[in-house]
C-alpha angles and dihedrals in degrees: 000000000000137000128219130257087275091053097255117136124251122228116253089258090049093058086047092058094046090043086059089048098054092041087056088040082054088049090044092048102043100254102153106221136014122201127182120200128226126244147155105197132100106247088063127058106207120087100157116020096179081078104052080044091057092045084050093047093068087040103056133045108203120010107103105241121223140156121241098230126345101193102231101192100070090039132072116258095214084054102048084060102046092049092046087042089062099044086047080053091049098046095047093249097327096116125115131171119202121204136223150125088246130226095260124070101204095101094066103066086029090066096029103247125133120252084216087073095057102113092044100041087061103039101052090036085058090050101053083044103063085052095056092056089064083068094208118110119300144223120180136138136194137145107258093067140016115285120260125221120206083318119185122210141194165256083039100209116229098247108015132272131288118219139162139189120235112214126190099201114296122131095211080050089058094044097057097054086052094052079051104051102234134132109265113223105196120213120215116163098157134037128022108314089228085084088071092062095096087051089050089047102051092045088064085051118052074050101066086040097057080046086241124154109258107269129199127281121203139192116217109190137156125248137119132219134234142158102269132024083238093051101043090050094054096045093051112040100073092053105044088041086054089053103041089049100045087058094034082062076050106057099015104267119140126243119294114247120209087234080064090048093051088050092052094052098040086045120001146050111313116091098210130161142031128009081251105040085053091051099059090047101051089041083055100049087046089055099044083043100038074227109178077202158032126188112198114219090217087174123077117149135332096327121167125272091232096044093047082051096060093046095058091036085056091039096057106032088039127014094042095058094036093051085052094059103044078054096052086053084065 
């Protein structure tokens, strides 16, 4: 959820709306993908982000469309492919599902399912959902659905599916993307990402070992862009502080300071400042990772529209060539 430019908050279909507005603004700018997470809470105003996508899809004509993340395990994995195929139809092959178990819990007694089956409601929808992107009829059986029998589902995509697997930091979690064969999108939203090079690593290399093709590995973090460093920083701060600490009471973490702020920007995980400053980190980040790419979270907090605007308008006109070229200097 987001407030205007007085502070006062906007209402959820507002935010919809203005959701719809800055992921044209991204196509229209040259920004490459835009993913939308899944939540259902009220602090945030996507539930179900396959929907805002497929609006997107008929609104843009060449940013790839994803969501970030779409929490597999209190979903159905039929489903899932079913609702990212058609945006993919829709988009004329833009679409892209990335898959997690998400950082929030609220899906699980929404939608009646135990937390105790965590682990297993991902794993073996994981499973039954690797199967589905072969797009050819499908047996599996598990515990946590019916059993399918040489099933056949549809809509088919023209060119197949993209998906992902968005991993946290877990080395059985690495591991896993690569058995399946997907790209692995790591997130890091605290600490250097340099910490993340042995998951990266291993990731390669259970690769080479399974005697797969190498396969994409992505950085999602969170930042936001602004004209100046100054500028950027103040912007940002109240509304990433209001967010950290309204899910630190949460889960018993104590209030962020904005030394703590300052650190995560200088050294850790949030990509805060000028068009400039946030190039050289990401280009940074790509080069220590060997990432083939970085998905910006723009949005912390109940920043406002018009501010969110201008970071995606400077992300796109500004951090993403610049971030080319300092790349191509090797």
């Amino acid at each position: 959820m987001t407030v205007g430019d007085d502070g006062t908050p906007r209402s959820g279909a507002q935010v919809l709306r203005d959701l719809v507005a800055q992921g044209v603004l991204a196509d229209q700018v040259g920004v490459d993908f835009l993913g939308i997470g899944e939540h259902h809470r009220p602090d945030f105003a996507v539930s179900a982000p396959d929907v805002v996508l497929a609006g997107l899809a008929t609104a843009t004509e060449r940013i790839r469309l994803g969501s970030a993340v779409t929490v597999l395990s209190s979903d159905d994995p039929i489903r899932v492919f079913q609702r990212f195929a058609t945006i993919d139809a829709l988009s004329g092959g833009r679409g892209e599902v990335i898959l997690g178990r998400g950082s929030f819990t609220e899906s699980f007694p929404l939608f009646g399912l135990d937390l105790g089956d965590y682990e297993r409601l991902f794993s073996e929808k994981l499973d039954l959902f690797s199967r589905l992107l072969t797009e050819q009829p499908v047996t599996w059986e598990g515990t946590v659905r019916p059993p399918l029998r040489d099933q056949e589902v549809f809509p088919r995509t023209e060119a197949g599916l993209t998906a992902w697997i968005a991993v946290g930091g877990s080395p059985q979690s690495v591991v896993r993307a690569a058995s399946y064969r997907l790209p692995l999108m790591l997130a890091i939203i605290g600490g250097p990402a340099q910490r993340f090079a042995p998951f990266a690593d291993l990731y390669r290399r259970a690769l080479t070992e399974l005697g797969a093709e190498p396969l994409p590995v992505g950085v999602h973090s969170p930042g936001h862009v602004a004209e100046t460093d100054e500028q950027a920083r103040e912007e940002l701060y109240p509304h990433f502080k209001a967010n950290r600490d309204r899910i630190g009471a949460e889960r018993g973490w104590g209030p962020m300071s904005l030394e703590e702020f300052h650190s995560e920007i200088t050294h850790g995980a949030l990509y805060v400042g000028s068009p400039e400053t946030v190039a050289r980190k990401i280009a940074a980040t790509v080069r220590t990772l060997g990432l083939d790419r970085f998905d910006l979270k723009y949005a912390s907090g109940p920043m406002p529209h018009s501010q969110l605007m201008r970071s995606v308008e400077l992300y796109g006109t500004r951090v993403i060539p610049l971030v080319r070229e300092l790349l191509a200097e090797g």
